[in-house]
Amino acid sequence: MSVTRTRVLHWIATHSLLIALCVIVLFPIGFVFLTSVMSPSQTLTASFWPNPWTWNNYIQVFTTSPVWLWAGNSFIYAAGATVFMLLSSVPAAYVLAKVRFRGSGLVFMLFIVAMVLPPQITVVPVYLMWAKMGFTGSLLPLVLPNLLGDAFSIFLLRQFFLTIPNDYLEAARLDGCGDWRALLRVIVPMARPGIAAAALFVFVRAWNDYFGPLLYTSENQSAWTLSFGLGTFKGTHGTDWGATMALTIVATLPIVIVFFLAQRTFVQGVTMTGVKG
């Protein structure tokens, strides 16, 4: 037996549990992709392998539905929510982590409570508020609330900011920096992994959100997002599983690309968060 083959077998034996877990996680994704390239006569049969491979389902998806419009709305929603979250949550997390004031612990506990409460509790009054303002049927009720901060993002960023030594802030203040300049010049550059992790969480949540678009944009088809469009597409083409799976792949692919591009920064931000309480 060659040395290379021995090393390969040793690597497989050492990582057998991880390989098994990867197969379990990737099997549904592979099943969806293989179904998306099957003909209608092959889907929901005992055959798992397409024969022959057909890409007509992807052509059908783009020709029968406004996929580009849905994707554009999803990007506006996800990008707008991410930017607004950063503008509001980064300063709030900085105050909770680095500024000492009476009642700071109570304020932090209120953020924890806000994380625990399900959003469905406030659905009716919040919807009525946006309806009276005339914003229903658009993406504004989904994007604008992020200007008020996001409880989970504030918690995540606060935990990361706590890992930054206060000596850097004291040195910045000795140089004449106020809190805003210290935040922008010292904290933000040093906290890029944590900020990237919080931004990715919000972007993925907004991209995959179905309940929000269902509640606020269902009356206006030009404001539908990709997740909500996928739901309506499934209802219209309920028996055409190949086309439905093709649209599912199209809706999932941008998130996969974003995660792989930001994977290293995201993992670093998550692992460093919570080191200091």
mmCIF file of C-alpha atoms in Angstrom:
data_model
loop_
_atom_site.group_PDB
_atom_site.id
_atom_site.type_symbol
_atom_site.label_atom_id
_atom_site.label_comp_id
_atom_site.label_asym_id
_atom_site.label_seq_id
_atom_site.Cartn_x
_atom_site.Cartn_y
_atom_site.Cartn_z
ATOM 1 C CA MET A 1 0.000 0.000 0.000
ATOM 2 C CA SER A 2 1.440 3.367 -1.034
ATOM 3 C CA VAL A 3 2.174 6.136 1.453
ATOM 4 C CA THR A 4 -0.345 8.448 -0.213
ATOM 5 C CA ARG A 5 -3.149 5.878 0.040
ATOM 6 C CA THR A 6 -2.272 5.233 3.688
ATOM 7 C CA ARG A 7 -2.483 8.944 4.447
ATOM 8 C CA VAL A 8 -5.838 9.220 2.686
ATOM 9 C CA LEU A 9 -7.285 6.269 4.607
ATOM 10 C CA HIS A 10 -5.907 7.657 7.873
ATOM 11 C CA TRP A 11 -7.469 11.068 7.133
ATOM 12 C CA ILE A 12 -10.837 9.441 6.351
ATOM 13 C CA ALA A 13 -10.725 7.376 9.539
ATOM 14 C CA THR A 14 -9.785 10.405 11.636
ATOM 15 C CA HIS A 15 -12.524 12.597 10.185
ATOM 16 C CA SER A 16 -15.188 9.917 9.671
ATOM 17 C CA LEU A 17 -17.667 11.586 12.030
ATOM 18 C CA LEU A 18 -17.279 14.980 10.353
ATOM 19 C CA ILE A 19 -17.631 13.366 6.916
ATOM 20 C CA ALA A 20 -20.839 11.639 8.021
ATOM 21 C CA LEU A 21 -22.238 14.912 9.368
ATOM 22 C CA CYS A 22 -21.331 16.718 6.124
ATOM 23 C CA VAL A 23 -23.143 14.069 4.102
ATOM 24 C CA ILE A 24 -26.233 14.447 6.296
ATOM 25 C CA VAL A 25 -26.184 18.249 5.913
ATOM 26 C CA LEU A 26 -25.439 18.275 2.177
ATOM 27 C CA PHE A 27 -27.887 15.519 1.208
ATOM 28 C CA PRO A 28 -30.995 17.806 1.149
ATOM 29 C CA ILE A 29 -29.100 20.381 -0.925
ATOM 30 C CA GLY A 30 -27.985 17.713 -3.372
ATOM 31 C CA PHE A 31 -31.514 16.320 -3.553
ATOM 32 C CA VAL A 32 -32.945 19.762 -4.364
ATOM 33 C CA PHE A 33 -30.333 20.379 -7.066
ATOM 34 C CA LEU A 34 -30.778 16.962 -8.698
ATOM 35 C CA THR A 35 -34.553 17.409 -8.697
ATOM 36 C CA SER A 36 -34.139 20.822 -10.329
ATOM 37 C CA VAL A 37 -32.481 19.242 -13.389
ATOM 38 C CA MET A 38 -35.037 16.442 -13.796
ATOM 39 C CA SER A 39 -37.866 16.311 -16.289
ATOM 40 C CA PRO A 40 -41.437 16.384 -14.891
ATOM 41 C CA SER A 41 -41.783 12.648 -15.517
ATOM 42 C CA GLN A 42 -38.756 11.896 -13.306
ATOM 43 C CA THR A 43 -39.567 13.973 -10.229
ATOM 44 C CA LEU A 44 -41.110 12.178 -7.252
ATOM 45 C CA THR A 45 -40.029 8.803 -8.624
ATOM 46 C CA ALA A 46 -37.630 6.217 -7.200
ATOM 47 C CA SER A 47 -34.833 7.576 -9.388
ATOM 48 C CA PHE A 48 -32.502 10.008 -7.589
ATOM 49 C CA TRP A 49 -30.223 10.633 -10.582
ATOM 50 C CA PRO A 50 -31.458 12.715 -13.545
ATOM 51 C CA ASN A 51 -31.569 10.832 -16.819
ATOM 52 C CA PRO A 52 -31.105 12.851 -18.903
ATOM 53 C CA TRP A 53 -30.040 16.106 -17.271
ATOM 54 C CA THR A 54 -32.255 18.990 -18.336
ATOM 55 C CA TRP A 55 -31.872 22.687 -17.620
ATOM 56 C CA ASN A 56 -35.274 23.682 -18.961
ATOM 57 C CA ASN A 57 -36.569 24.183 -15.428
ATOM 58 C CA TYR A 58 -34.200 27.121 -14.916
ATOM 59 C CA ILE A 59 -35.253 28.631 -18.237
ATOM 60 C CA GLN A 60 -38.905 28.194 -17.257
ATOM 61 C CA VAL A 61 -38.331 29.926 -13.922
ATOM 62 C CA PHE A 62 -36.881 33.061 -15.553
ATOM 63 C CA THR A 63 -39.389 33.162 -18.394
ATOM 64 C CA THR A 64 -42.586 32.616 -16.402
ATOM 65 C CA SER A 65 -41.839 34.696 -13.297
ATOM 66 C CA PRO A 66 -40.206 38.116 -12.620
ATOM 67 C CA VAL A 67 -37.276 36.512 -10.791
ATOM 68 C CA TRP A 68 -34.947 39.478 -11.391
ATOM 69 C CA LEU A 69 -37.503 41.858 -9.873
ATOM 70 C CA TRP A 70 -37.932 39.609 -6.840
ATOM 71 C CA ALA A 71 -34.172 39.280 -6.437
ATOM 72 C CA GLY A 72 -33.728 43.045 -6.703
ATOM 73 C CA ASN A 73 -36.350 43.625 -4.019
ATOM 74 C CA SER A 74 -34.692 41.027 -1.797
ATOM 75 C CA PHE A 75 -31.343 42.744 -2.230
ATOM 76 C CA ILE A 76 -32.840 46.160 -1.427
ATOM 77 C CA TYR A 77 -34.496 44.721 1.668
ATOM 78 C CA ALA A 78 -31.420 42.813 2.875
ATOM 79 C CA ALA A 79 -28.871 45.523 2.070
ATOM 80 C CA GLY A 80 -31.039 48.333 3.461
ATOM 81 C CA ALA A 81 -31.743 46.420 6.668
ATOM 82 C CA THR A 82 -28.042 45.650 7.080
ATOM 83 C CA VAL A 83 -26.894 49.249 6.562
ATOM 84 C CA PHE A 84 -29.571 50.690 8.854
ATOM 85 C CA MET A 85 -28.782 48.077 11.507
ATOM 86 C CA LEU A 86 -25.112 49.024 11.465
ATOM 87 C CA LEU A 87 -25.879 52.740 11.679
ATOM 88 C CA SER A 88 -28.016 52.242 14.783
ATOM 89 C CA SER A 89 -26.664 49.140 16.521
ATOM 90 C CA VAL A 90 -22.933 49.908 16.417
ATOM 91 C CA PRO A 91 -23.252 53.168 18.464
ATOM 92 C CA ALA A 92 -25.730 51.508 20.845
ATOM 93 C CA ALA A 93 -23.394 48.564 21.420
ATOM 94 C CA TYR A 94 -20.481 50.948 21.966
ATOM 95 C CA VAL A 95 -22.393 52.821 24.670
ATOM 96 C CA LEU A 96 -23.360 49.607 26.450
ATOM 97 C CA ALA A 97 -19.826 48.207 26.272
ATOM 98 C CA LYS A 98 -17.570 51.223 26.833
ATOM 99 C CA VAL A 99 -19.611 54.035 28.410
ATOM 100 C CA ARG A 100 -20.383 53.728 32.104
ATOM 101 C CA PHE A 101 -23.622 55.343 33.258
ATOM 102 C CA ARG A 102 -26.243 54.690 35.888
ATOM 103 C CA GLY A 103 -28.740 52.096 34.726
ATOM 104 C CA SER A 104 -26.556 50.610 31.986
ATOM 105 C CA GLY A 105 -27.161 47.109 33.354
ATOM 106 C CA LEU A 106 -30.912 47.653 33.300
ATOM 107 C CA VAL A 107 -30.772 48.901 29.710
ATOM 108 C CA PHE A 108 -28.787 45.832 28.704
ATOM 109 C CA MET A 109 -31.358 43.578 30.388
ATOM 110 C CA LEU A 110 -34.095 45.302 28.385
ATOM 111 C CA PHE A 111 -32.260 44.362 25.199
ATOM 112 C CA ILE A 112 -32.091 40.750 26.392
ATOM 113 C CA VAL A 113 -35.852 40.821 27.042
ATOM 114 C CA ALA A 114 -36.411 42.245 23.549
ATOM 115 C CA MET A 115 -34.511 39.264 22.141
ATOM 116 C CA VAL A 116 -36.708 36.808 24.042
ATOM 117 C CA LEU A 117 -40.069 38.324 23.096
ATOM 118 C CA PRO A 118 -41.486 36.875 19.849
ATOM 119 C CA PRO A 119 -42.100 39.513 17.149
ATOM 120 C CA GLN A 120 -45.656 38.258 16.600
ATOM 121 C CA ILE A 121 -46.698 40.031 19.814
ATOM 122 C CA THR A 122 -46.420 43.458 18.191
ATOM 123 C CA VAL A 123 -47.546 42.511 14.675
ATOM 124 C CA VAL A 124 -51.049 44.012 14.849
ATOM 125 C CA PRO A 125 -50.238 47.458 16.338
ATOM 126 C CA VAL A 126 -47.117 47.845 14.193
ATOM 127 C CA TYR A 127 -49.039 46.917 11.040
ATOM 128 C CA LEU A 128 -51.760 49.441 11.880
ATOM 129 C CA MET A 129 -49.126 52.123 12.399
ATOM 130 C CA TRP A 130 -47.550 51.510 8.970
ATOM 131 C CA ALA A 131 -50.995 51.288 7.362
ATOM 132 C CA LYS A 132 -51.981 54.706 8.744
ATOM 133 C CA MET A 133 -48.719 56.119 7.363
ATOM 134 C CA GLY A 134 -49.534 54.628 3.929
ATOM 135 C CA PHE A 135 -46.359 52.520 3.748
ATOM 136 C CA THR A 136 -47.980 49.099 3.355
ATOM 137 C CA GLY A 137 -47.448 47.546 -0.051
ATOM 138 C CA SER A 138 -43.788 48.622 -0.055
ATOM 139 C CA LEU A 139 -40.478 47.571 1.455
ATOM 140 C CA LEU A 140 -40.317 50.556 3.826
ATOM 141 C CA PRO A 141 -41.980 48.797 6.807
ATOM 142 C CA LEU A 142 -39.349 46.070 6.480
ATOM 143 C CA VAL A 143 -36.284 48.308 6.154
ATOM 144 C CA LEU A 144 -36.986 51.382 8.291
ATOM 145 C CA PRO A 145 -37.383 49.599 11.680
ATOM 146 C CA ASN A 146 -33.705 48.670 11.529
ATOM 147 C CA LEU A 147 -32.879 52.348 12.097
ATOM 148 C CA LEU A 148 -34.080 51.775 15.678
ATOM 149 C CA GLY A 149 -31.537 49.012 16.190
ATOM 150 C CA ASP A 150 -31.685 45.245 16.374
ATOM 151 C CA ALA A 151 -31.576 43.630 19.824
ATOM 152 C CA PHE A 152 -29.568 40.569 18.771
ATOM 153 C CA SER A 153 -27.084 42.660 16.770
ATOM 154 C CA ILE A 154 -26.582 45.047 19.680
ATOM 155 C CA PHE A 155 -25.981 42.111 22.015
ATOM 156 C CA LEU A 156 -23.522 40.487 19.591
ATOM 157 C CA LEU A 157 -21.613 43.717 18.962
ATOM 158 C CA ARG A 158 -21.511 44.608 22.667
ATOM 159 C CA GLN A 159 -19.945 41.260 23.483
ATOM 160 C CA PHE A 160 -17.319 41.803 20.799
ATOM 161 C CA PHE A 161 -16.577 45.374 21.881
ATOM 162 C CA LEU A 162 -15.933 44.103 25.417
ATOM 163 C CA THR A 163 -12.975 42.108 24.082
ATOM 164 C CA ILE A 164 -11.243 45.335 22.948
ATOM 165 C CA PRO A 165 -8.980 46.657 25.752
ATOM 166 C CA ASN A 166 -9.955 50.015 27.205
ATOM 167 C CA ASP A 167 -6.336 51.156 26.913
ATOM 168 C CA TYR A 168 -6.904 51.954 23.248
ATOM 169 C CA LEU A 169 -9.830 54.205 24.112
ATOM 170 C CA GLU A 170 -7.905 55.949 26.873
ATOM 171 C CA ALA A 171 -5.025 56.623 24.471
ATOM 172 C CA ALA A 172 -7.477 58.025 21.919
ATOM 173 C CA ARG A 173 -9.066 60.294 24.520
ATOM 174 C CA LEU A 174 -5.623 61.564 25.552
ATOM 175 C CA ASP A 175 -5.125 62.537 21.922
ATOM 176 C CA GLY A 176 -8.335 64.591 22.066
ATOM 177 C CA CYS A 177 -10.802 62.125 20.561
ATOM 178 C CA GLY A 178 -14.404 62.254 21.702
ATOM 179 C CA ASP A 179 -16.679 59.241 21.836
ATOM 180 C CA TRP A 180 -17.712 59.491 18.166
ATOM 181 C CA ARG A 181 -14.140 59.785 16.896
ATOM 182 C CA ALA A 182 -12.995 57.016 19.226
ATOM 183 C CA LEU A 183 -15.790 54.802 17.926
ATOM 184 C CA LEU A 184 -15.008 55.472 14.262
ATOM 185 C CA ARG A 185 -11.211 55.606 14.514
ATOM 186 C CA VAL A 186 -10.513 52.929 17.137
ATOM 187 C CA ILE A 187 -13.440 50.598 17.825
ATOM 188 C CA VAL A 188 -14.815 50.092 14.310
ATOM 189 C CA PRO A 189 -11.461 49.185 12.668
ATOM 190 C CA MET A 190 -10.646 46.758 15.468
ATOM 191 C CA ALA A 191 -14.137 45.235 15.505
ATOM 192 C CA ARG A 192 -14.478 44.480 11.807
ATOM 193 C CA PRO A 193 -14.920 40.702 12.316
ATOM 194 C CA GLY A 194 -17.710 41.241 14.849
ATOM 195 C CA ILE A 195 -19.392 43.866 12.693
ATOM 196 C CA ALA A 196 -19.152 41.573 9.657
ATOM 197 C CA ALA A 197 -20.724 38.719 11.641
ATOM 198 C CA ALA A 198 -23.630 40.911 12.802
ATOM 199 C CA ALA A 199 -24.112 42.264 9.272
ATOM 200 C CA LEU A 200 -24.156 38.758 7.784
ATOM 201 C CA PHE A 201 -26.722 37.587 10.325
ATOM 202 C CA VAL A 202 -29.045 40.478 9.443
ATOM 203 C CA PHE A 203 -28.496 40.098 5.688
ATOM 204 C CA VAL A 204 -29.308 36.371 5.739
ATOM 205 C CA ARG A 205 -32.333 36.906 7.986
ATOM 206 C CA ALA A 206 -33.729 39.623 5.719
ATOM 207 C CA TRP A 207 -33.003 37.674 2.514
ATOM 208 C CA ASN A 208 -34.807 34.583 3.834
ATOM 209 C CA ASP A 209 -37.649 36.491 5.506
ATOM 210 C CA TYR A 210 -41.061 35.311 4.371
ATOM 211 C CA PHE A 211 -43.402 36.561 7.085
ATOM 212 C CA GLY A 212 -42.502 40.255 6.702
ATOM 213 C CA PRO A 213 -43.001 40.411 2.913
ATOM 214 C CA LEU A 214 -46.188 38.351 3.274
ATOM 215 C CA LEU A 215 -47.536 40.876 5.770
ATOM 216 C CA TYR A 216 -46.531 44.127 4.058
ATOM 217 C CA THR A 217 -45.979 43.488 0.322
ATOM 218 C CA SER A 218 -48.521 40.814 -0.626
ATOM 219 C CA GLU A 219 -50.902 43.449 -2.018
ATOM 220 C CA ASN A 220 -48.263 44.842 -4.397
ATOM 221 C CA GLN A 221 -46.606 42.310 -6.715
ATOM 222 C CA SER A 222 -43.901 44.785 -7.760
ATOM 223 C CA ALA A 223 -42.594 44.765 -4.168
ATOM 224 C CA TRP A 224 -42.457 40.987 -3.721
ATOM 225 C CA THR A 225 -39.180 39.517 -2.534
ATOM 226 C CA LEU A 226 -37.587 36.299 -3.716
ATOM 227 C CA SER A 227 -38.668 34.313 -0.661
ATOM 228 C CA PHE A 228 -42.293 35.417 -0.987
ATOM 229 C CA GLY A 229 -42.176 34.938 -4.753
ATOM 230 C CA LEU A 230 -40.945 31.394 -4.195
ATOM 231 C CA GLY A 231 -43.985 30.715 -2.019
ATOM 232 C CA THR A 232 -46.398 32.012 -4.644
ATOM 233 C CA PHE A 233 -44.510 30.168 -7.399
ATOM 234 C CA LYS A 234 -44.887 26.927 -5.465
ATOM 235 C CA GLY A 235 -48.615 27.544 -5.127
ATOM 236 C CA THR A 236 -48.979 28.220 -8.856
ATOM 237 C CA HIS A 237 -46.717 25.367 -10.022
ATOM 238 C CA GLY A 238 -47.501 22.949 -7.211
ATOM 239 C CA THR A 239 -47.075 19.822 -9.341
ATOM 240 C CA ASP A 240 -43.979 21.021 -11.205
ATOM 241 C CA TRP A 241 -41.369 20.126 -8.605
ATOM 242 C CA GLY A 242 -38.460 20.516 -11.007
ATOM 243 C CA ALA A 243 -39.202 24.196 -11.611
ATOM 244 C CA THR A 244 -39.926 24.771 -7.919
ATOM 245 C CA MET A 245 -36.586 23.254 -6.927
ATOM 246 C CA ALA A 246 -34.841 25.301 -9.628
ATOM 247 C CA LEU A 247 -36.206 28.531 -8.143
ATOM 248 C CA THR A 248 -35.179 27.290 -4.696
ATOM 249 C CA ILE A 249 -31.598 26.912 -5.924
ATOM 250 C CA VAL A 250 -31.713 30.395 -7.470
ATOM 251 C CA ALA A 251 -32.972 31.877 -4.191
ATOM 252 C CA THR A 252 -30.339 30.067 -2.121
ATOM 253 C CA LEU A 253 -27.295 30.661 -4.327
ATOM 254 C CA PRO A 254 -26.711 34.371 -3.426
ATOM 255 C CA ILE A 255 -26.638 33.556 0.295
ATOM 256 C CA VAL A 256 -24.160 30.728 -0.281
ATOM 257 C CA ILE A 257 -21.900 33.051 -2.289
ATOM 258 C CA VAL A 258 -22.060 35.805 0.346
ATOM 259 C CA PHE A 259 -21.252 33.361 3.131
ATOM 260 C CA PHE A 260 -18.250 31.866 1.338
ATOM 261 C CA LEU A 261 -16.870 35.318 0.530
ATOM 262 C CA ALA A 262 -17.180 36.403 4.168
ATOM 263 C CA GLN A 263 -16.584 33.018 5.786
ATOM 264 C CA ARG A 264 -13.232 33.751 7.415
ATOM 265 C CA THR A 265 -14.300 37.101 8.847
ATOM 266 C CA PHE A 266 -17.645 35.690 9.957
ATOM 267 C CA VAL A 267 -16.105 32.734 11.817
ATOM 268 C CA GLN A 268 -13.523 34.994 13.446
ATOM 269 C CA GLY A 269 -16.224 37.392 14.600
ATOM 270 C CA VAL A 270 -18.410 34.642 16.060
ATOM 271 C CA THR A 271 -15.552 32.862 17.855
ATOM 272 C CA MET A 272 -14.234 36.081 19.428
ATOM 273 C CA THR A 273 -17.687 37.207 20.595
ATOM 274 C CA GLY A 274 -18.497 36.390 24.183
ATOM 275 C CA VAL A 275 -14.897 35.915 25.320
ATOM 276 C CA LYS A 276 -15.487 38.596 27.924
ATOM 277 C CA GLY A 277 -18.807 39.107 29.687
#
